[in-house]
Amino acid sequence: MSKATKDLVQVQCTIEEVVKSTLQTLSSAETINFTKNKTSKDLPDLLFTVEETAKILKSNANTTYKLIREGKLQALKLGRFKIPYFELERFLRDNLGQDLSDYIC
């Protein structure tokens, strides 16, 4: 291997190390900023009420309650029912293309 080739390989390795280091630094900085600077107003909604879920599903609250009772949609009982964002995504993904008319109230 010529000296020029060795130098090029060394430069490529150095660039890769700098990029990795920079990405790790940015990732750490974002995590710190997220935990220190975010308020509850800045965070996305992770839990939805039955009424909010009904709006998202373009349905009504009674239909949402029936989906919960029948086990089609899982919810947390924290005073009132709360539906996690990921559960709503799962419900939509798993039931895409299905007829859920029997659940409409």
JSON list of C-alpha atoms in Angstrom, two decimals:
[
{"chain": "A", "resi": 1, "resn": "MET", "atom": "CA", "xyz": [0.00, 0.00, 0.00]},
{"chain": "A", "resi": 2, "resn": "SER", "atom": "CA", "xyz": [1.44, 3.39, -0.96]},
{"chain": "A", "resi": 3, "resn": "LYS", "atom": "CA", "xyz": [1.97, 6.21, 1.52]},
{"chain": "A", "resi": 4, "resn": "ALA", "atom": "CA", "xyz": [-0.76, 8.27, -0.16]},
{"chain": "A", "resi": 5, "resn": "THR", "atom": "CA", "xyz": [-3.24, 5.40, 0.24]},
{"chain": "A", "resi": 6, "resn": "LYS", "atom": "CA", "xyz": [-2.28, 4.93, 3.89]},
{"chain": "A", "resi": 7, "resn": "ASP", "atom": "CA", "xyz": [-2.74, 8.66, 4.51]},
{"chain": "A", "resi": 8, "resn": "LEU", "atom": "CA", "xyz": [-6.16, 8.59, 2.82]},
{"chain": "A", "resi": 9, "resn": "VAL", "atom": "CA", "xyz": [-7.27, 5.62, 4.96]},
{"chain": "A", "resi": 10, "resn": "GLN", "atom": "CA", "xyz": [-6.05, 7.41, 8.09]},
{"chain": "A", "resi": 11, "resn": "VAL", "atom": "CA", "xyz": [-7.98, 10.57, 7.13]},
{"chain": "A", "resi": 12, "resn": "GLN", "atom": "CA", "xyz": [-11.15, 8.53, 6.48]},
{"chain": "A", "resi": 13, "resn": "CYS", "atom": "CA", "xyz": [-10.83, 6.84, 9.89]},
{"chain": "A", "resi": 14, "resn": "THR", "atom": "CA", "xyz": [-10.32, 10.21, 11.57]},
{"chain": "A", "resi": 15, "resn": "ILE", "atom": "CA", "xyz": [-13.38, 11.68, 9.82]},
{"chain": "A", "resi": 16, "resn": "GLU", "atom": "CA", "xyz": [-15.49, 8.71, 10.93]},
{"chain": "A", "resi": 17, "resn": "GLU", "atom": "CA", "xyz": [-14.32, 9.16, 14.52]},
{"chain": "A", "resi": 18, "resn": "VAL", "atom": "CA", "xyz": [-15.15, 12.89, 14.44]},
{"chain": "A", "resi": 19, "resn": "VAL", "atom": "CA", "xyz": [-18.62, 12.22, 13.01]},
{"chain": "A", "resi": 20, "resn": "LYS", "atom": "CA", "xyz": [-19.34, 9.53, 15.65]},
{"chain": "A", "resi": 21, "resn": "SER", "atom": "CA", "xyz": [-18.10, 11.78, 18.43]},
{"chain": "A", "resi": 22, "resn": "THR", "atom": "CA", "xyz": [-20.19, 14.70, 17.17]},
{"chain": "A", "resi": 23, "resn": "LEU", "atom": "CA", "xyz": [-23.32, 12.56, 16.91]},
{"chain": "A", "resi": 24, "resn": "GLN", "atom": "CA", "xyz": [-22.82, 11.23, 20.44]},
{"chain": "A", "resi": 25, "resn": "THR", "atom": "CA", "xyz": [-22.33, 14.78, 21.74]},
{"chain": "A", "resi": 26, "resn": "LEU", "atom": "CA", "xyz": [-25.47, 16.00, 19.96]},
{"chain": "A", "resi": 27, "resn": "SER", "atom": "CA", "xyz": [-27.46, 13.04, 21.23]},
{"chain": "A", "resi": 28, "resn": "SER", "atom": "CA", "xyz": [-26.34, 13.69, 24.81]},
{"chain": "A", "resi": 29, "resn": "ALA", "atom": "CA", "xyz": [-27.08, 17.41, 24.48]},
{"chain": "A", "resi": 30, "resn": "GLU", "atom": "CA", "xyz": [-30.57, 16.73, 23.13]},
{"chain": "A", "resi": 31, "resn": "THR", "atom": "CA", "xyz": [-31.29, 14.34, 26.01]},
{"chain": "A", "resi": 32, "resn": "ILE", "atom": "CA", "xyz": [-30.12, 16.90, 28.56]},
{"chain": "A", "resi": 33, "resn": "ASN", "atom": "CA", "xyz": [-32.11, 19.69, 26.91]},
{"chain": "A", "resi": 34, "resn": "PHE", "atom": "CA", "xyz": [-35.18, 17.48, 26.75]},
{"chain": "A", "resi": 35, "resn": "THR", "atom": "CA", "xyz": [-35.09, 16.67, 30.44]},
{"chain": "A", "resi": 36, "resn": "LYS", "atom": "CA", "xyz": [-34.14, 20.16, 31.62]},
{"chain": "A", "resi": 37, "resn": "ASN", "atom": "CA", "xyz": [-35.99, 22.51, 29.30]},
{"chain": "A", "resi": 38, "resn": "LYS", "atom": "CA", "xyz": [-39.21, 20.76, 28.32]},
{"chain": "A", "resi": 39, "resn": "THR", "atom": "CA", "xyz": [-42.37, 21.57, 30.16]},
{"chain": "A", "resi": 40, "resn": "SER", "atom": "CA", "xyz": [-45.59, 19.60, 30.05]},
{"chain": "A", "resi": 41, "resn": "LYS", "atom": "CA", "xyz": [-46.85, 22.09, 27.44]},
{"chain": "A", "resi": 42, "resn": "ASP", "atom": "CA", "xyz": [-43.94, 21.18, 25.13]},
{"chain": "A", "resi": 43, "resn": "LEU", "atom": "CA", "xyz": [-44.44, 17.42, 25.35]},
{"chain": "A", "resi": 44, "resn": "PRO", "atom": "CA", "xyz": [-46.80, 15.67, 22.95]},
{"chain": "A", "resi": 45, "resn": "ASP", "atom": "CA", "xyz": [-49.96, 14.19, 24.38]},
{"chain": "A", "resi": 46, "resn": "LEU", "atom": "CA", "xyz": [-49.17, 10.63, 25.39]},
{"chain": "A", "resi": 47, "resn": "LEU", "atom": "CA", "xyz": [-52.55, 9.89, 26.97]},
{"chain": "A", "resi": 48, "resn": "PHE", "atom": "CA", "xyz": [-55.95, 10.74, 25.55]},
{"chain": "A", "resi": 49, "resn": "THR", "atom": "CA", "xyz": [-59.29, 10.92, 27.33]},
{"chain": "A", "resi": 50, "resn": "VAL", "atom": "CA", "xyz": [-62.24, 8.98, 25.95]},
{"chain": "A", "resi": 51, "resn": "GLU", "atom": "CA", "xyz": [-63.60, 12.19, 24.47]},
{"chain": "A", "resi": 52, "resn": "GLU", "atom": "CA", "xyz": [-60.27, 13.04, 22.78]},
{"chain": "A", "resi": 53, "resn": "THR", "atom": "CA", "xyz": [-60.02, 9.49, 21.45]},
{"chain": "A", "resi": 54, "resn": "ALA", "atom": "CA", "xyz": [-63.55, 9.72, 20.09]},
{"chain": "A", "resi": 55, "resn": "LYS", "atom": "CA", "xyz": [-62.61, 12.91, 18.22]},
{"chain": "A", "resi": 56, "resn": "ILE", "atom": "CA", "xyz": [-59.50, 11.26, 16.79]},
{"chain": "A", "resi": 57, "resn": "LEU", "atom": "CA", "xyz": [-61.58, 8.27, 15.65]},
{"chain": "A", "resi": 58, "resn": "LYS", "atom": "CA", "xyz": [-64.29, 10.64, 14.35]},
{"chain": "A", "resi": 59, "resn": "SER", "atom": "CA", "xyz": [-66.78, 8.77, 16.49]},
{"chain": "A", "resi": 60, "resn": "ASN", "atom": "CA", "xyz": [-68.49, 9.43, 19.81]},
{"chain": "A", "resi": 61, "resn": "ALA", "atom": "CA", "xyz": [-67.61, 8.75, 23.44]},
{"chain": "A", "resi": 62, "resn": "ASN", "atom": "CA", "xyz": [-70.15, 5.93, 23.79]},
{"chain": "A", "resi": 63, "resn": "THR", "atom": "CA", "xyz": [-68.57, 4.05, 20.89]},
{"chain": "A", "resi": 64, "resn": "THR", "atom": "CA", "xyz": [-65.13, 4.51, 22.47]},
{"chain": "A", "resi": 65, "resn": "TYR", "atom": "CA", "xyz": [-66.42, 3.18, 25.81]},
{"chain": "A", "resi": 66, "resn": "LYS", "atom": "CA", "xyz": [-67.90, 0.16, 24.02]},
{"chain": "A", "resi": 67, "resn": "LEU", "atom": "CA", "xyz": [-64.59, -0.54, 22.26]},
{"chain": "A", "resi": 68, "resn": "ILE", "atom": "CA", "xyz": [-62.90, -0.46, 25.68]},
{"chain": "A", "resi": 69, "resn": "ARG", "atom": "CA", "xyz": [-65.54, -2.70, 27.33]},
{"chain": "A", "resi": 70, "resn": "GLU", "atom": "CA", "xyz": [-65.34, -5.23, 24.49]},
{"chain": "A", "resi": 71, "resn": "GLY", "atom": "CA", "xyz": [-61.52, -5.32, 24.67]},
{"chain": "A", "resi": 72, "resn": "LYS", "atom": "CA", "xyz": [-60.90, -3.90, 21.20]},
{"chain": "A", "resi": 73, "resn": "LEU", "atom": "CA", "xyz": [-59.22, -0.81, 22.68]},
{"chain": "A", "resi": 74, "resn": "GLN", "atom": "CA", "xyz": [-57.16, -0.96, 25.86]},
{"chain": "A", "resi": 75, "resn": "ALA", "atom": "CA", "xyz": [-57.25, 1.90, 28.36]},
{"chain": "A", "resi": 76, "resn": "LEU", "atom": "CA", "xyz": [-55.82, 2.90, 31.71]},
{"chain": "A", "resi": 77, "resn": "LYS", "atom": "CA", "xyz": [-58.20, 3.69, 34.53]},
{"chain": "A", "resi": 78, "resn": "LEU", "atom": "CA", "xyz": [-56.71, 6.79, 36.19]},
{"chain": "A", "resi": 79, "resn": "GLY", "atom": "CA", "xyz": [-59.82, 8.30, 37.63]},
{"chain": "A", "resi": 80, "resn": "ARG", "atom": "CA", "xyz": [-61.26, 8.36, 34.14]},
{"chain": "A", "resi": 81, "resn": "PHE", "atom": "CA", "xyz": [-60.20, 6.16, 31.25]},
{"chain": "A", "resi": 82, "resn": "LYS", "atom": "CA", "xyz": [-57.02, 7.24, 29.44]},
{"chain": "A", "resi": 83, "resn": "ILE", "atom": "CA", "xyz": [-55.92, 5.75, 26.14]},
{"chain": "A", "resi": 84, "resn": "PRO", "atom": "CA", "xyz": [-52.17, 5.79, 25.46]},
{"chain": "A", "resi": 85, "resn": "TYR", "atom": "CA", "xyz": [-51.00, 7.10, 22.10]},
{"chain": "A", "resi": 86, "resn": "PHE", "atom": "CA", "xyz": [-49.28, 3.80, 21.26]},
{"chain": "A", "resi": 87, "resn": "GLU", "atom": "CA", "xyz": [-52.51, 1.87, 21.98]},
{"chain": "A", "resi": 88, "resn": "LEU", "atom": "CA", "xyz": [-54.44, 4.11, 19.62]},
{"chain": "A", "resi": 89, "resn": "GLU", "atom": "CA", "xyz": [-51.81, 3.47, 16.95]},
{"chain": "A", "resi": 90, "resn": "ARG", "atom": "CA", "xyz": [-52.06, -0.29, 17.57]},
{"chain": "A", "resi": 91, "resn": "PHE", "atom": "CA", "xyz": [-55.84, -0.20, 17.39]},
{"chain": "A", "resi": 92, "resn": "LEU", "atom": "CA", "xyz": [-55.79, 1.65, 14.07]},
{"chain": "A", "resi": 93, "resn": "ARG", "atom": "CA", "xyz": [-53.09, -0.59, 12.60]},
{"chain": "A", "resi": 94, "resn": "ASP", "atom": "CA", "xyz": [-54.70, -3.86, 13.73]},
{"chain": "A", "resi": 95, "resn": "ASN", "atom": "CA", "xyz": [-58.21, -2.92, 12.66]},
{"chain": "A", "resi": 96, "resn": "LEU", "atom": "CA", "xyz": [-57.48, -1.24, 9.36]},
{"chain": "A", "resi": 97, "resn": "GLY", "atom": "CA", "xyz": [-59.86, -2.58, 6.74]},
{"chain": "A", "resi": 98, "resn": "GLN", "atom": "CA", "xyz": [-62.18, -4.22, 9.28]},
{"chain": "A", "resi": 99, "resn": "ASP", "atom": "CA", "xyz": [-65.86, -3.43, 9.71]},
{"chain": "A", "resi": 100, "resn": "LEU", "atom": "CA", "xyz": [-66.37, -2.25, 13.29]},
{"chain": "A", "resi": 101, "resn": "SER", "atom": "CA", "xyz": [-69.97, -1.12, 12.76]},
{"chain": "A", "resi": 102, "resn": "ASP", "atom": "CA", "xyz": [-71.17, -3.42, 15.56]},
{"chain": "A", "resi": 103, "resn": "TYR", "atom": "CA", "xyz": [-69.37, -1.13, 18.04]},
{"chain": "A", "resi": 104, "resn": "ILE", "atom": "CA", "xyz": [-71.08, 2.08, 16.94]},
{"chain": "A", "resi": 105, "resn": "CYS", "atom": "CA", "xyz": [-73.48, 3.47, 19.54]}
]
